[in-house]
Amino acid sequence: MKISLVAPAASLFAGVVSAATGPFLTAVDSQTWIIGNEIWNMTQGPKYGVKLYYKDHDCVGNAVGHYVSYNGAANDLAWTSARIVKNGTHSGVPFIDILFTAAEGDMHWVIFSNQHGSYQYFVNRALPTLGEFRTLWRLDNTTFPNGRTVTKDGVLPPLADYLPENKIQDETWRTPDGKGYITKYDWTSWILAQDFYGVYGEETGFGSWYINPGKDYYNGDETKQELMVHRESATGDAVQLNMLHGTHFMVSSSDVFPQGKMWGPWLWYLNDGSRSDALSRSKTEFASWPYPWLEDEPYQTRGSVSGQLTLSDGRPASHAAVFLGDTLPSNKSSLDQGSTYYYTATTDASGHFTIPHVRVGSYGLQAWSGNNSAIEDVSSTFTLPSLTVSKNKETDLGALTWKISEKKKLFQVGSFDRFSYGFAHGGDPWQHGLVSSCPANLTYRVGCSTTKDWCFGQSTKGNWTIKFWNPATANANKSATLIVSLAGYSSGSSSTIWVNDAVVGNLTSGSVGSDGLVTHGLASDPSLYRSATAAGEWRYFEFEVKPGVLKEGKNEVKFQLTRETQWHGFMWDAIKLEW
């Protein structure tokens, strides 16, 4: 381990590289530092980390390099000082913890001897109320021609295909042959499902990966999706994006962070481009989390939460999604929460769940029907307003009863899991404009049609009709409830909802006036026009169907799209009519 005094940059750089025998920090001047170890080194300037040397090759080249920013690219953090805050060993291996200070907070690089890369974490000091906060690498595009997430792996589109005359919207172009689209949003993936992701070139012999075994510092729930890798359209840089607090597919997520909020640690890992090696390393990292070498008391002080959910009709809440977040009530959905720390789990077949390694504190618990759940008919959300997690203790919530509707179901289309799974194209790979393949007019016949006969999104003027049979005369004089659950909504489309000849409500953009009709003005999320096919921001609505509207025998529910915007509209979760 080594700290050098200031020296002329060129001679110092050569000396540092040749003399490195362990992790080091070297000051070039008051705004330039070199960090690394025997394997790699990087020159850190006032904002950008450049000259990343690995295997005697500059992996940044003419690209921007490494930096930390918030609110998109509007604010790049400026580093005012750098120092080693800890010299240590773990399992006999020396390491140093280097702290780069900015007005907004502290960026740490924890570098072990002979480590291919570095652990990183950020501690908040004075970040403003914000939506996007990220760290990232922008690397040489010839060294790193490919991208990989848990859901997509392949060649990043070449910069030459980004023709200005073919641009159609935000970061989206038609391909030069006019037969498809290029957009960075096709490289989106699920935050909580990631094992490792990054940019690489097996043929060039280089890989740069992020491995995030701890995910409690991210905002949002299991429906959270974010950009991971892409081609920078202005320069061609290969982008490895670490969206610590992201909003790309949400209505908004504006959070105030407590001082000391920690994002990370995660591992930034360098290798020869081997995905199998990166996968092996990710398994090691996941098994090691929470990291024992980080001597931070709040980070190490944890407990666990467990319980068993049973529906009020006696069924176990099998394979339900469980979310541990802010205490309730909250003015934010589970997807929108992001100030502190968040945890998810899935119940087993008996409704049991356990959430390990939870930071101590107060939380609220929510649960809903999860993907492939045996309780897909349950439209309600279970809530437990407050619970406390204590150090080294299991918070056993015991038997929990989930109150569900006692009404009789007349029909249901889809599953109440907050995703569009099961519908035509629901959950297909992220791709621009897929909703345009759904028809303008669609008829679903209860008892004859299957879930696949309903498309994942409605975006074109026309009528989507559900035809069903009401067998009982007496039911015709009762009121009913039409439940409409959306996996996402992108503004610019309006829907009038009919039951037989009666309008029972409207769904539209923005604020609405009062005309005696139940009309919901929806805020927009960018899901449909940013390549999403499974989720955006979940919404739930109930519409009263008054007595006399339904009749014995044939009936129908119709969603009439009266206003359209290309690639915008409604992404479906589930629809249910009950007495």
XYZ file of C-alpha atoms in Angstrom:
579
model
C 0.000 0.000 0.000
C 1.362 3.377 -0.967
C 0.674 7.106 -0.889
C 2.999 9.257 -3.020
C 3.652 12.964 -2.911
C 2.877 15.277 -5.795
C 5.189 14.919 -8.806
C 5.154 15.717 -12.526
C 2.237 13.765 -13.975
C 3.984 11.776 -16.703
C 6.911 10.560 -14.611
C 4.682 9.916 -11.623
C 2.255 7.851 -13.647
C 5.008 5.617 -14.996
C 6.487 5.215 -11.551
C 3.207 4.325 -9.913
C 2.376 1.666 -12.489
C 5.772 -0.003 -12.302
C 6.103 0.195 -8.510
C 2.627 -0.911 -7.428
C 2.826 -3.792 -4.946
C -0.648 -3.415 -3.487
C -3.636 -1.071 -3.471
C -2.664 2.587 -3.598
C -3.754 6.209 -3.813
C -1.313 8.699 -5.328
C -1.879 12.454 -5.549
C -0.764 14.023 -8.833
C -1.994 17.478 -7.854
C -4.849 18.935 -5.809
C -7.435 17.772 -8.368
C -5.885 14.640 -9.851
C -5.209 11.272 -8.269
C -4.210 7.785 -9.397
C -5.805 4.782 -7.696
C -5.452 1.051 -8.270
C -3.367 -1.984 -7.378
C -1.047 -4.494 -9.068
C -3.792 -5.335 -11.617
C -5.283 -2.023 -12.733
C -5.099 1.710 -12.203
C -7.212 4.744 -13.009
C -6.520 8.460 -13.118
C -9.261 10.392 -11.306
C -9.736 14.033 -12.230
C -12.009 16.684 -10.686
C -15.082 14.857 -12.061
C -14.123 12.031 -14.389
C -12.081 8.893 -13.925
C -10.034 8.337 -17.093
C -6.973 6.382 -18.238
C -8.225 3.070 -16.884
C -5.295 0.729 -17.460
C -5.947 -3.012 -17.282
C -3.659 -5.574 -18.918
C -1.573 -2.630 -20.255
C -4.573 -1.315 -22.182
C -6.468 1.960 -21.671
C -10.094 0.809 -21.362
C -11.497 4.354 -21.462
C -9.629 5.715 -24.468
C -11.568 8.662 -25.911
C -14.689 7.916 -23.874
C -15.820 9.948 -20.845
C -14.783 7.435 -18.165
C -16.179 7.013 -14.651
C -18.361 9.546 -12.863
C -21.217 10.056 -10.393
C -24.204 12.233 -11.238
C -27.788 13.052 -10.322
C -30.881 14.235 -12.173
C -29.662 12.676 -15.387
C -26.545 14.330 -16.731
C -27.451 17.708 -15.204
C -25.177 17.406 -12.181
C -21.858 15.541 -12.205
C -20.253 15.422 -8.783
C -16.992 17.376 -8.394
C -14.364 15.814 -6.125
C -12.630 18.228 -3.782
C -10.290 15.823 -1.988
C -9.204 12.199 -1.737
C -7.728 10.250 1.171
C -7.372 6.745 2.537
C -9.776 6.338 5.456
C -8.876 2.749 6.270
C -5.927 0.387 5.836
C -7.003 -3.145 6.616
C -6.839 -6.828 5.854
C -9.595 -9.354 5.307
C -8.859 -13.086 5.160
C -5.215 -12.107 5.075
C -5.558 -9.845 2.010
C -4.621 -6.155 2.393
C -7.089 -3.480 1.292
C -7.561 0.272 1.461
C -10.765 2.325 1.569
C -10.302 5.496 -0.513
C -12.773 8.327 0.064
C -13.435 10.936 -2.643
C -15.283 13.899 -1.170
C -17.870 16.068 -2.944
C -20.297 18.621 -1.568
C -23.128 16.101 -1.928
C -21.414 13.114 -0.312
C -18.583 10.618 -0.231
C -17.659 8.081 -2.914
C -15.652 5.139 -1.577
C -13.386 2.777 -3.532
C -12.381 -0.285 -1.504
C -9.435 -1.878 -3.301
C -7.929 -5.223 -2.304
C -4.496 -6.398 -3.305
C -4.523 -8.285 -6.639
C -8.248 -7.565 -7.058
C -9.593 -7.240 -10.593
C -11.639 -4.118 -9.917
C -12.919 -2.468 -6.770
C -15.801 -2.392 -4.333
C -17.649 0.922 -4.353
C -20.214 2.627 -2.138
C -21.590 6.132 -1.719
C -22.657 7.857 1.501
C -25.065 10.792 1.344
C -24.187 14.060 2.988
C -26.180 16.735 1.162
C -27.823 15.322 -1.961
C -30.868 17.382 -2.930
C -34.362 15.989 -3.276
C -34.038 14.060 -6.505
C -35.235 11.382 -8.858
C -32.132 9.991 -10.585
C -28.834 9.201 -8.911
C -26.221 7.013 -10.561
C -22.629 5.967 -10.983
C -21.402 4.812 -14.382
C -18.605 3.920 -16.705
C -18.431 5.199 -20.273
C -15.799 3.016 -21.898
C -14.022 2.526 -25.209
C -16.493 1.093 -27.712
C -13.960 -1.067 -29.564
C -12.761 -2.698 -26.376
C -16.308 -3.325 -25.126
C -18.566 -4.001 -28.143
C -21.154 -6.132 -26.307
C -23.613 -5.722 -23.464
C -25.080 -8.235 -21.048
C -27.911 -8.166 -18.470
C -29.828 -11.041 -16.925
C -32.395 -10.703 -19.746
C -30.380 -9.571 -22.793
C -26.971 -10.367 -24.211
C -25.531 -9.254 -27.532
C -23.770 -6.676 -29.653
C -24.437 -3.030 -28.862
C -25.746 -1.247 -31.983
C -22.931 0.437 -33.937
C -22.828 4.224 -33.768
C -23.019 4.395 -37.581
C -26.629 3.156 -37.416
C -27.757 6.198 -35.404
C -28.712 8.367 -38.372
C -30.006 11.840 -37.392
C -32.714 11.773 -40.044
C -34.058 8.518 -38.567
C -34.573 9.794 -35.015
C -38.226 9.477 -33.978
C -38.198 10.281 -30.244
C -36.042 10.305 -27.118
C -33.036 8.027 -27.768
C -34.960 6.092 -30.438
C -34.143 5.775 -34.148
C -35.341 3.728 -37.062
C -32.738 1.295 -38.303
C -31.037 2.306 -41.567
C -33.103 -0.264 -43.486
C -36.331 1.179 -42.006
C -37.474 -2.236 -40.773
C -36.845 -1.852 -37.064
C -35.776 0.437 -34.250
C -32.671 1.224 -32.246
C -33.172 2.452 -28.698
C -31.194 2.259 -25.490
C -34.377 1.261 -23.660
C -34.234 -2.200 -25.248
C -31.345 -2.832 -22.832
C -33.561 -2.371 -19.775
C -33.804 -5.152 -17.198
C -35.208 -5.961 -13.752
C -33.172 -4.430 -10.936
C -33.810 -7.097 -8.300
C -33.219 -10.036 -10.653
C -29.681 -9.047 -11.653
C -26.803 -11.433 -11.049
C -24.185 -9.457 -12.986
C -24.275 -7.035 -15.907
C -21.916 -4.939 -17.937
C -20.079 -4.491 -21.207
C -17.529 -6.878 -22.627
C -15.673 -8.243 -25.611
C -14.708 -11.902 -25.546
C -12.825 -11.356 -28.792
C -10.999 -8.330 -27.370
C -10.352 -9.988 -24.000
C -11.971 -7.362 -21.737
C -15.050 -7.246 -19.531
C -16.321 -4.601 -17.119
C -19.136 -5.751 -14.823
C -21.309 -4.590 -11.954
C -22.227 -7.162 -9.314
C -24.775 -5.864 -6.804
C -25.539 -8.631 -4.289
C -27.183 -6.279 -1.788
C -30.161 -4.505 -3.317
C -31.757 -2.870 -0.279
C -30.472 0.582 -1.231
C -32.435 0.709 -4.527
C -35.785 2.472 -4.773
C -38.892 0.486 -5.667
C -40.351 -3.006 -5.488
C -40.190 -6.153 -7.628
C -41.690 -4.306 -10.617
C -38.675 -1.947 -10.728
C -36.874 -1.971 -14.085
C -33.981 0.198 -15.169
C -31.409 0.819 -17.856
C -28.263 -1.263 -17.380
C -26.063 -0.925 -20.467
C -26.347 0.856 -23.819
C -24.553 2.683 -26.590
C -24.132 6.418 -25.995
C -25.731 7.869 -29.120
C -23.688 11.085 -29.226
C -20.216 9.566 -28.900
C -20.515 5.812 -29.280
C -19.218 5.138 -25.757
C -20.083 1.754 -24.269
C -22.158 2.656 -21.188
C -22.250 0.592 -18.012
C -24.953 2.239 -15.916
C -25.473 1.827 -12.179
C -28.878 3.414 -11.510
C -28.876 3.608 -7.736
C -32.066 5.656 -7.675
C -33.852 5.530 -11.017
C -37.057 6.841 -12.579
C -36.880 5.761 -16.226
C -40.181 3.807 -16.149
C -42.012 5.558 -13.335
C -44.418 8.475 -13.068
C -41.893 10.090 -10.746
C -39.735 9.233 -7.769
C -38.657 12.275 -5.849
C -37.083 11.409 -2.518
C -35.397 13.140 0.383
C -32.433 11.120 1.645
C -31.348 11.069 5.268
C -27.750 12.017 5.963
C -25.705 8.847 5.997
C -27.893 6.922 3.530
C -25.546 4.367 1.979
C -25.790 2.983 -1.532
C -23.758 -0.202 -1.835
C -21.240 -1.668 -1.568
C -21.267 -3.305 -4.967
C -18.380 -4.821 -6.881
C -17.050 -3.325 -10.087
C -15.295 -6.299 -11.641
C -12.775 -6.497 -14.488
C -11.977 -9.688 -16.398
C -11.103 -11.061 -19.830
C -14.675 -10.754 -21.087
C -15.737 -14.189 -19.840
C -19.401 -14.278 -18.818
C -18.979 -17.612 -17.065
C -16.208 -16.134 -14.924
C -18.373 -13.101 -14.091
C -21.242 -15.429 -13.131
C -18.949 -17.444 -10.877
C -17.716 -14.259 -9.225
C -21.298 -13.033 -8.727
C -22.164 -16.248 -6.854
C -19.225 -15.648 -4.549
C -20.281 -12.055 -3.919
C -23.912 -12.929 -3.248
C -22.821 -15.573 -0.725
C -20.606 -12.973 1.024
C -23.235 -10.269 1.488
C -23.470 -8.305 3.763
C -19.745 -7.810 3.369
C -17.885 -8.478 6.654
C -14.959 -6.205 5.782
C -17.079 -3.024 5.919
C -16.774 -1.803 9.496
C -19.826 0.428 9.488
C -22.154 -0.143 12.418
C -25.485 0.706 10.724
C -24.518 -1.482 7.755
C -23.612 -4.441 9.964
C -26.536 -4.038 12.403
C -29.317 -6.217 11.036
C -32.153 -8.557 11.931
C -34.796 -10.518 10.035
C -38.552 -10.582 9.446
C -40.774 -13.639 9.027
C -44.456 -14.521 9.024
C -47.205 -16.562 7.412
C -49.972 -15.048 5.289
C -53.367 -16.721 5.049
C -56.337 -15.372 3.107
C -59.563 -14.705 4.994
C -61.225 -17.519 3.029
C -58.717 -19.975 4.490
C -56.366 -20.361 1.533
C -52.638 -19.936 2.083
C -51.270 -16.824 0.373
C -49.154 -18.948 -1.911
C -46.328 -17.288 -3.874
C -47.408 -13.776 -2.919
C -45.067 -10.826 -3.409
C -43.939 -9.315 -0.089
C -42.501 -5.801 0.211
C -40.883 -4.313 3.300
C -40.685 -0.540 3.027
C -41.785 2.743 4.536
C -44.201 2.702 7.448
C -47.842 3.092 6.466
C -49.905 4.982 5.584
C -47.662 6.489 2.936
C -48.409 8.868 0.097
C -46.094 6.773 -2.088
C -46.658 3.435 -3.748
C -44.190 0.621 -3.098
C -42.581 1.365 -6.475
C -42.159 5.055 -5.582
C -40.547 4.548 -2.175
C -36.812 5.180 -2.118
C -35.558 7.318 0.761
C -34.066 4.565 2.915
C -33.851 0.747 2.538
C -36.240 -1.802 0.988
C -36.624 -5.579 0.921
C -38.676 -8.113 -1.015
C -39.593 -11.764 -0.648
C -41.977 -14.347 -2.095
C -44.101 -16.572 0.118
C -43.857 -20.329 -0.248
C -46.782 -22.664 -0.978
C -47.955 -22.343 2.640
C -47.741 -18.556 2.724
C -44.524 -18.460 4.787
C -41.860 -15.843 4.118
C -38.533 -14.833 5.633
C -36.562 -11.677 4.874
C -32.967 -11.911 6.156
C -30.308 -9.232 6.641
C -32.723 -6.340 7.247
C -31.220 -3.141 8.608
C -32.640 -2.257 12.035
C -35.490 0.242 12.038
C -39.221 0.658 11.508
C -40.935 -0.628 8.381
C -44.341 -1.167 6.823
C -45.192 -4.445 5.111
C -47.282 -4.984 1.994
C -48.186 -8.110 0.025
C -50.044 -8.807 -3.192
C -50.643 -11.658 -5.594
C -47.311 -12.395 -7.221
C -46.258 -13.746 -10.581
C -47.424 -17.362 -11.067
C -49.258 -17.164 -7.757
C -52.058 -19.554 -6.802
C -53.998 -16.530 -5.517
C -54.098 -14.637 -8.820
C -57.775 -13.770 -8.207
C -56.949 -11.624 -5.152
C -57.165 -7.965 -6.100
C -56.557 -6.473 -2.650
C -53.231 -5.611 -1.031
C -52.338 -6.827 2.450
C -50.824 -4.151 4.681
C -49.180 -4.139 8.085
C -48.617 -0.462 8.949
C -45.600 -0.783 11.222
C -43.092 -3.294 12.548
C -39.691 -2.991 14.183
C -36.521 -4.828 13.256
C -33.968 -5.159 16.066
C -30.306 -6.096 16.086
C -29.598 -9.814 15.691
C -33.259 -10.675 16.285
C -35.960 -12.285 14.197
C -39.137 -10.241 14.060
C -41.640 -13.109 13.851
C -44.989 -11.689 12.789
C -46.679 -15.038 13.242
C -49.986 -15.786 11.544
C -51.271 -12.887 9.422
C -54.792 -12.809 8.000
C -55.245 -11.163 4.613
C -58.781 -9.825 4.224
C -60.094 -10.395 0.702
C -63.357 -9.639 -1.068
C -66.329 -11.875 -0.267
C -68.111 -10.894 -3.466
C -68.881 -13.397 -6.192
C -66.751 -13.247 -9.311
C -68.595 -13.029 -12.623
C -65.405 -13.024 -14.694
C -61.697 -12.227 -14.561
C -59.203 -11.539 -17.328
C -55.539 -11.759 -16.334
C -53.834 -12.180 -12.951
C -53.544 -9.530 -10.255
C -49.743 -9.578 -10.153
C -49.015 -5.986 -11.359
C -47.514 -7.362 -14.585
C -48.934 -7.948 -18.065
C -47.782 -11.580 -18.001
C -50.117 -14.039 -19.657
C -51.471 -11.640 -22.287
C -50.305 -11.656 -25.892
C -46.787 -10.124 -25.925
C -46.915 -9.575 -22.167
C -43.382 -9.938 -20.846
C -41.776 -10.186 -24.286
C -38.207 -8.836 -24.489
C -38.041 -5.044 -24.224
C -38.598 -3.645 -27.707
C -39.805 -0.366 -29.087
C -43.300 -0.047 -30.548
C -44.524 -3.552 -29.685
C -47.897 -2.211 -28.536
C -48.634 -1.276 -32.166
C -48.975 -5.001 -32.888
C -52.043 -5.167 -30.632
C -55.351 -4.780 -32.535
C -57.604 -1.731 -32.583
C -60.628 -3.940 -31.915
C -60.639 -7.078 -29.805
C -63.341 -9.390 -28.469
C -62.801 -11.667 -25.486
C -65.459 -14.302 -24.742
C -65.486 -15.514 -21.160
C -65.444 -19.303 -21.106
C -64.127 -19.544 -24.669
C -61.176 -17.167 -24.936
C -57.862 -17.674 -23.162
C -55.688 -15.068 -21.464
C -53.431 -15.020 -24.546
C -56.380 -13.750 -26.605
C -56.150 -10.428 -24.712
C -53.201 -8.273 -25.778
C -50.824 -6.695 -23.267
C -51.544 -3.079 -24.277
C -54.251 -0.951 -25.887
C -53.056 2.111 -27.792
C -55.203 2.499 -30.940
C -58.712 3.931 -31.241
C -61.238 1.136 -31.153
C -63.213 -1.149 -28.854
C -61.924 -3.966 -26.662
C -64.937 -5.955 -25.544
C -65.407 -8.664 -22.934
C -68.556 -10.730 -23.551
C -69.865 -12.790 -20.655
C -72.960 -14.636 -19.464
C -74.930 -13.645 -16.357
C -76.896 -16.751 -15.394
C -79.117 -15.415 -12.605
C -82.136 -13.145 -13.010
C -81.810 -11.902 -9.437
C -78.286 -10.642 -10.109
C -79.614 -8.190 -12.672
C -81.018 -6.028 -9.871
C -77.818 -5.903 -7.844
C -74.944 -3.476 -8.054
C -71.577 -4.818 -9.145
C -67.949 -3.682 -9.038
C -65.731 -3.547 -12.102
C -62.077 -3.720 -11.079
C -59.523 -2.416 -13.571
C -55.861 -2.970 -12.704
C -53.220 -1.482 -14.997
C -49.595 -2.587 -15.172
C -48.742 0.785 -16.704
C -50.103 3.838 -18.500
C -48.455 6.279 -20.911
C -50.305 9.561 -21.447
C -52.137 10.644 -24.569
C -54.871 8.002 -24.595
C -58.405 8.126 -23.203
C -60.760 5.236 -22.548
C -64.503 5.268 -21.948
C -65.659 2.211 -20.019
C -69.071 0.762 -20.864
C -71.101 -1.991 -19.261
C -73.814 -2.855 -21.772
C -75.359 0.513 -22.714
C -74.178 2.402 -19.627
C -70.934 4.368 -19.226
C -69.470 3.502 -15.820
C -66.270 5.545 -15.990
C -63.353 7.046 -17.901
C -59.591 6.769 -17.795
C -57.647 9.648 -19.317
C -54.531 11.815 -18.944
C -53.953 14.553 -16.408
C -56.538 16.368 -14.326
C -60.247 16.040 -15.022
C -63.369 18.001 -14.250
C -66.399 16.820 -12.303
C -69.341 15.815 -14.461
C -70.947 13.239 -12.188
C -69.090 10.406 -13.875
C -66.225 8.527 -12.273
C -63.300 9.824 -14.322
C -59.697 9.170 -13.353
C -56.947 11.481 -14.601
C -53.807 9.386 -14.792
C -50.260 10.647 -14.503
C -48.019 9.239 -17.198
C -45.270 6.680 -16.917
C -42.998 6.102 -19.948
C -43.386 2.314 -20.064
C -45.102 1.720 -23.406
C -43.067 4.202 -25.437
C -39.796 3.166 -23.781
C -39.901 -0.488 -24.850
C -41.495 -1.993 -21.707
C -43.751 -4.989 -22.251
C -44.479 -6.192 -18.712
C -44.821 -3.235 -16.341
C -44.676 0.482 -15.799
C -46.295 1.994 -12.716
C -49.203 -0.038 -11.344
C -52.659 1.596 -10.947
C -55.864 0.175 -9.463
C -59.444 1.358 -10.016
C -62.939 0.256 -8.985
C -66.043 1.330 -10.908
C -69.601 0.861 -9.643
C -72.028 -0.887 -11.970
C -75.432 0.252 -10.776
C -78.469 -2.015 -10.329
C -80.298 -2.665 -13.573
C -77.268 -2.214 -15.830
C -76.528 -5.918 -15.971
C -79.123 -8.305 -17.302
C -79.755 -12.004 -17.325
C -77.978 -13.746 -20.164
C -75.603 -11.948 -22.518
C -73.656 -8.917 -21.242
C -70.524 -7.055 -22.184
C -67.870 -4.735 -20.807
C -66.253 -2.456 -23.372
C -63.114 -0.331 -23.224
C -63.546 2.269 -25.932
C -60.352 4.126 -26.786
C -61.498 7.579 -27.868
C -58.115 9.360 -28.017
C -54.804 7.898 -29.112
C -51.123 8.760 -29.270
C -48.728 6.455 -31.063
C -47.031 3.948 -28.704
C -48.910 5.354 -25.702
C -51.889 3.913 -23.865
C -52.870 1.235 -21.367
C -50.810 -1.764 -20.260
C -53.069 -4.351 -18.646
C -52.689 -6.225 -15.384
C -56.159 -7.676 -14.728
C -59.896 -6.961 -15.073
C -62.575 -8.442 -12.823
C -66.327 -8.017 -12.408
C -67.790 -9.113 -9.076
C -71.094 -8.905 -7.180
